[in-house]
PDB file of C-alpha atoms in Angstrom:
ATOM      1  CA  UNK A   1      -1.213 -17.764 -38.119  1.00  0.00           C
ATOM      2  CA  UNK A   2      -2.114 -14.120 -39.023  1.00  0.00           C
ATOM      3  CA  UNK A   3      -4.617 -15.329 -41.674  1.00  0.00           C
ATOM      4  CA  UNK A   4      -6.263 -17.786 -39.874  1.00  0.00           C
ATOM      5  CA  UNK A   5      -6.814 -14.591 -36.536  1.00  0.00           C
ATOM      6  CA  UNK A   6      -8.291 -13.315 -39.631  1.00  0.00           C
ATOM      7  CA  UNK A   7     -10.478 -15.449 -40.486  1.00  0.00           C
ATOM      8  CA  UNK A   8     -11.941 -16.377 -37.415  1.00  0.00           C
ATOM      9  CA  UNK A   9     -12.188 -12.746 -36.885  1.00  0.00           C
ATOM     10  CA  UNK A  10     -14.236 -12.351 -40.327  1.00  0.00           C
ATOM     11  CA  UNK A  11     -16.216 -15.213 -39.475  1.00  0.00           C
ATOM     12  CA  UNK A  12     -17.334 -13.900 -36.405  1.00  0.00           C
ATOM     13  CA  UNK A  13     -18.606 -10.690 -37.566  1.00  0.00           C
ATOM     14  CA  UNK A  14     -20.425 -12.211 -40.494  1.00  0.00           C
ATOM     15  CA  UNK A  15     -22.087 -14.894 -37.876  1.00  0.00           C
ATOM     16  CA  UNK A  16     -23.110 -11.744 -35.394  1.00  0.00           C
ATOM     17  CA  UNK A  17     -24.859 -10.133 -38.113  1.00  0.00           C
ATOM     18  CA  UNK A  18     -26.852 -13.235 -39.359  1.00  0.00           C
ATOM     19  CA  UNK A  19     -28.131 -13.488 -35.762  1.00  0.00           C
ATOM     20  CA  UNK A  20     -28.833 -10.071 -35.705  1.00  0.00           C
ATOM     21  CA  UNK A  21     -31.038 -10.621 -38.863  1.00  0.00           C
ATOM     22  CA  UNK A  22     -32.405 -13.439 -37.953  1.00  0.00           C
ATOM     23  CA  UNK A  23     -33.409 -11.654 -34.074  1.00  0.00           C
ATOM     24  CA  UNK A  24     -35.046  -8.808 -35.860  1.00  0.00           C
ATOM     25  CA  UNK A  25     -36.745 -10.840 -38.981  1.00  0.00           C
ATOM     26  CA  UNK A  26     -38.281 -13.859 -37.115  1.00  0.00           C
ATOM     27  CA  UNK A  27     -39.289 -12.470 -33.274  1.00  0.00           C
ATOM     28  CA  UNK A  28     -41.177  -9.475 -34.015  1.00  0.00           C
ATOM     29  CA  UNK A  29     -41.843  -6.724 -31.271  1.00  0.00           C
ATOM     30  CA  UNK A  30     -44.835  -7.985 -28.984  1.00  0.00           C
ATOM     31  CA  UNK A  31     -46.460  -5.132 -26.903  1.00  0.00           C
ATOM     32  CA  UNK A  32     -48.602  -7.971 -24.791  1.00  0.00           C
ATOM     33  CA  UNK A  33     -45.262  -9.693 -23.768  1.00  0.00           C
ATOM     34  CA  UNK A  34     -43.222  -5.875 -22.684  1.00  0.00           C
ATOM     35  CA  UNK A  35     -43.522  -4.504 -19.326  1.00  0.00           C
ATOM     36  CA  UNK A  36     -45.285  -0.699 -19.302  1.00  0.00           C
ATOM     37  CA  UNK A  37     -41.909   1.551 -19.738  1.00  0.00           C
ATOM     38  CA  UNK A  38     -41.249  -0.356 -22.815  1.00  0.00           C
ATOM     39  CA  UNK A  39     -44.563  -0.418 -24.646  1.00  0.00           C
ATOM     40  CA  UNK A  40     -44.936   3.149 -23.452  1.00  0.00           C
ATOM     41  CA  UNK A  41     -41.503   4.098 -25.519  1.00  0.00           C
ATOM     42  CA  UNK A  42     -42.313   1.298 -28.144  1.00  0.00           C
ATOM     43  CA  UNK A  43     -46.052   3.070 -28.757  1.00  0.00           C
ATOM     44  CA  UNK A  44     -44.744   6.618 -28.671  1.00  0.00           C
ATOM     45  CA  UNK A  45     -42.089   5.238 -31.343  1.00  0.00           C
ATOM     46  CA  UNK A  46     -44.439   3.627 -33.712  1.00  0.00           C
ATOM     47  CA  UNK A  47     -46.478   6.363 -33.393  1.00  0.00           C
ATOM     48  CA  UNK A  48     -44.355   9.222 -34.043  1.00  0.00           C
ATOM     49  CA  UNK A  49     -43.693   7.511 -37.955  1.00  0.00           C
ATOM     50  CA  UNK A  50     -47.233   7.388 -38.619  1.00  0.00           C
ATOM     51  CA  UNK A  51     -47.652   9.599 -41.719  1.00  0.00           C
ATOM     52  CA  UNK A  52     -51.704  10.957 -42.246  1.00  0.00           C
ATOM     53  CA  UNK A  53     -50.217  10.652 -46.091  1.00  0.00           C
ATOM     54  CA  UNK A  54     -50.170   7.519 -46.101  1.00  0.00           C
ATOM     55  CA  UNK A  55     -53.149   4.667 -45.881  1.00  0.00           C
ATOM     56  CA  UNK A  56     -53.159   3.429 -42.634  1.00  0.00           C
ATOM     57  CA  UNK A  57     -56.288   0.802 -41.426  1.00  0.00           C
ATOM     58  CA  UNK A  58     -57.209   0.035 -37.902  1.00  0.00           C
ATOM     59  CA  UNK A  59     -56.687  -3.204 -37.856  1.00  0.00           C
ATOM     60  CA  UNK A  60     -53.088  -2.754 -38.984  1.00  0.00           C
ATOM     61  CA  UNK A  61     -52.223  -0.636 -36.533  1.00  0.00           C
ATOM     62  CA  UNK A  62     -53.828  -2.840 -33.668  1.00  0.00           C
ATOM     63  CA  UNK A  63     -52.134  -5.620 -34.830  1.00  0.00           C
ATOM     64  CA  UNK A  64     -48.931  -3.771 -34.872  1.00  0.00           C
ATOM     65  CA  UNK A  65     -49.515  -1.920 -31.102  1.00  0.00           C
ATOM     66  CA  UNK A  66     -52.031  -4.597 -29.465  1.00  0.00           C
ATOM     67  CA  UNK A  67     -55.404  -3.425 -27.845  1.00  0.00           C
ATOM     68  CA  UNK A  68     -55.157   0.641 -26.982  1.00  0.00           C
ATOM     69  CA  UNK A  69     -55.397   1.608 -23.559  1.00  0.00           C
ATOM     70  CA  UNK A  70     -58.571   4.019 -24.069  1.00  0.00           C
ATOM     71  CA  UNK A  71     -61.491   3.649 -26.542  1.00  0.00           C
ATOM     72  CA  UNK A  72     -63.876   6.227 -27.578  1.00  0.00           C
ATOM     73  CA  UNK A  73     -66.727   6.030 -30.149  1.00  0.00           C
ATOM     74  CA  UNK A  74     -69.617   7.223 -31.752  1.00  0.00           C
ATOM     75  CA  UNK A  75     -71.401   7.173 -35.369  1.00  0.00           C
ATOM     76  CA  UNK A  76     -72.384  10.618 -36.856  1.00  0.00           C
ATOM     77  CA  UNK A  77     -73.685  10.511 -40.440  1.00  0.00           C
ATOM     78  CA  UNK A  78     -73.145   6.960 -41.547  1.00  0.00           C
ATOM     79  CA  UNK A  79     -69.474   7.309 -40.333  1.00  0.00           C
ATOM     80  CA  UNK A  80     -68.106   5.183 -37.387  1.00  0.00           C
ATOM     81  CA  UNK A  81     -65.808   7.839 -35.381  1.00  0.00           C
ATOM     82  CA  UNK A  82     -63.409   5.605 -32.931  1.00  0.00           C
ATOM     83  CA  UNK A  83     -60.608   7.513 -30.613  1.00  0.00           C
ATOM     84  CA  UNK A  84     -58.090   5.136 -29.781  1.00  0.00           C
ATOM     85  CA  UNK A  85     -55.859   6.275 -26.893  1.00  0.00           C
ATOM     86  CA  UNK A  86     -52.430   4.549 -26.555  1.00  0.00           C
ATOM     87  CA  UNK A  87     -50.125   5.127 -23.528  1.00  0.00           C
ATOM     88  CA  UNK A  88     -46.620   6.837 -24.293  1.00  0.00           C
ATOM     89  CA  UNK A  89     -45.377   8.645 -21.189  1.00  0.00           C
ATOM     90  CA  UNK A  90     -46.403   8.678 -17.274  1.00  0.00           C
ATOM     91  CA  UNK A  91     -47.631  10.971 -15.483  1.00  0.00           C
ATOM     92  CA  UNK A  92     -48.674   9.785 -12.029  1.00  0.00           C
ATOM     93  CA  UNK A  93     -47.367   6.391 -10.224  1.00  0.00           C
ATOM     94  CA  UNK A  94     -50.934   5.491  -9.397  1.00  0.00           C
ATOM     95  CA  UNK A  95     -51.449   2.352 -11.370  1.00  0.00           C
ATOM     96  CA  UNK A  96     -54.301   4.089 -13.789  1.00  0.00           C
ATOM     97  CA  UNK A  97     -53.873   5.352 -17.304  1.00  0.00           C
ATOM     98  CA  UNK A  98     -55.309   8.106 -18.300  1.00  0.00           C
ATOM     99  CA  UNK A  99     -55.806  10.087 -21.509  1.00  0.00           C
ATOM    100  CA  UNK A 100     -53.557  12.753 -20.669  1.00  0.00           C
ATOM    101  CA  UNK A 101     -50.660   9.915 -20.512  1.00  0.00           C
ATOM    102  CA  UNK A 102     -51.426   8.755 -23.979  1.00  0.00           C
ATOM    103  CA  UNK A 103     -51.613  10.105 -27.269  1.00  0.00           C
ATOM    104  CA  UNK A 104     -54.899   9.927 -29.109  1.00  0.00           C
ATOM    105  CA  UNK A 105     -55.670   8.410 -32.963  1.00  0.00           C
ATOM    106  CA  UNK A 106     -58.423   9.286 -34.637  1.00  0.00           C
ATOM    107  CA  UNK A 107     -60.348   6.783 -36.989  1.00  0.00           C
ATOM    108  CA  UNK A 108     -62.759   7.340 -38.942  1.00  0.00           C
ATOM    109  CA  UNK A 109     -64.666   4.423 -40.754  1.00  0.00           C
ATOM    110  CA  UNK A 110     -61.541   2.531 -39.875  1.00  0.00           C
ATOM    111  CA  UNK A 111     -59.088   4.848 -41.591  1.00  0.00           C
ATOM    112  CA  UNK A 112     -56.540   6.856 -39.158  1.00  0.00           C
ATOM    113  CA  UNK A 113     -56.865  10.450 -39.916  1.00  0.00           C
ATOM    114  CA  UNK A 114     -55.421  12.418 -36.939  1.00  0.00           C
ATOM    115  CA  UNK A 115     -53.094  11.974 -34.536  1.00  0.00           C
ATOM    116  CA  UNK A 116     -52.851  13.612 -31.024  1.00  0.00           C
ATOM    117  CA  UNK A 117     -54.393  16.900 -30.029  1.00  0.00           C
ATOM    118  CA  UNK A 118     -55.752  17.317 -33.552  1.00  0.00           C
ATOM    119  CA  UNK A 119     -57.567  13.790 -33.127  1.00  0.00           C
ATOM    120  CA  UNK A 120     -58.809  14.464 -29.693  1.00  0.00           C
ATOM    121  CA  UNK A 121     -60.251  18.200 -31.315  1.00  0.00           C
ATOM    122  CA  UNK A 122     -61.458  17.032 -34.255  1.00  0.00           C
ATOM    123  CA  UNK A 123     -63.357  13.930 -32.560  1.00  0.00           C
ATOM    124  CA  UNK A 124     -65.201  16.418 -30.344  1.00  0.00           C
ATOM    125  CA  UNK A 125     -66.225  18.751 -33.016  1.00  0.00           C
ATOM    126  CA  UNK A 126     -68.077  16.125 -34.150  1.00  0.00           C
ATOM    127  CA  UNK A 127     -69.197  14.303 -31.330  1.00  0.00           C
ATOM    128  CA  UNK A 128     -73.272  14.499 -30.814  1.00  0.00           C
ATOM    129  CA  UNK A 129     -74.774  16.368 -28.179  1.00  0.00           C
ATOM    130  CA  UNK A 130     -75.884  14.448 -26.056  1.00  0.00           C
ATOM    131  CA  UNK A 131     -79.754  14.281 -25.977  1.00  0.00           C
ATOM    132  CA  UNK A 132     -79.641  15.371 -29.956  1.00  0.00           C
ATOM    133  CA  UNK A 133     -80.899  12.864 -32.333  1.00  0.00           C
ATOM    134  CA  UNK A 134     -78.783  11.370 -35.287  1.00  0.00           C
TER     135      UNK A 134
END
């Protein structure tokens, strides 16, 4: 009688796992399909274990956050500039997203290269003047 507690017992835990596995392998996070306070935390999350050292595309990240919130661009020299702005926190119930609720990622020629303050500096440093000709 004790073994066979046991065993369902054993059985149970090895099936919750499996279906924890299988949850996490085959339905992937989808930012379209959350409502704003969890793509808010699930963008500040994803974007807090970018590492500058390592390679990171556009297009990868897009795929992995959805459309940003914000877009900024420009071309200076030959090299496509683009400030994405994804929202991770709230500041004001009004319904509008701004770029002080999100934090900024800087791209350049499709490449992420900054992150935050440092992308939102660095992509104005090199923004044209307006009325100056490239």
């Amino acid at each position: 009688m004790k073994f066979k507690t046991l065993l369902w017992f054993a059985a149970g835990v090895v099936l919750y796992f499996l279906s924890t596995f299988a949850i996490l392998r085959f339905y992937p996070d989808d930012p379209t399909q959350m409502n704003w306070q969890d793509r808010e935390s699930f963008n500040a999350k994803v974007i807090q274990r970018l590492d500058l050292k390592q390679p990171l595309a556009q297009d990868a990240l897009i795929n992995r956050l959805g459309s940003p919130d914000i877009t900024e661009a420009f071309v200076l020299n030959n090299q496509v500039y683009q400030l994405l702005y994804y929202r991770t926190h709230r500041k004001a119930a009004d319904g509008i997203t701004t770029a002080d609720e999100c934090t900024a990622l800087l791209f350049i020629n499709r490449q992420l290269t900054a992150i935050g303050d440092d992308a939102t500096k660095h992509y104005l440093e090199q923004q044209p003047h307006a009325g100056s000709i490239d």
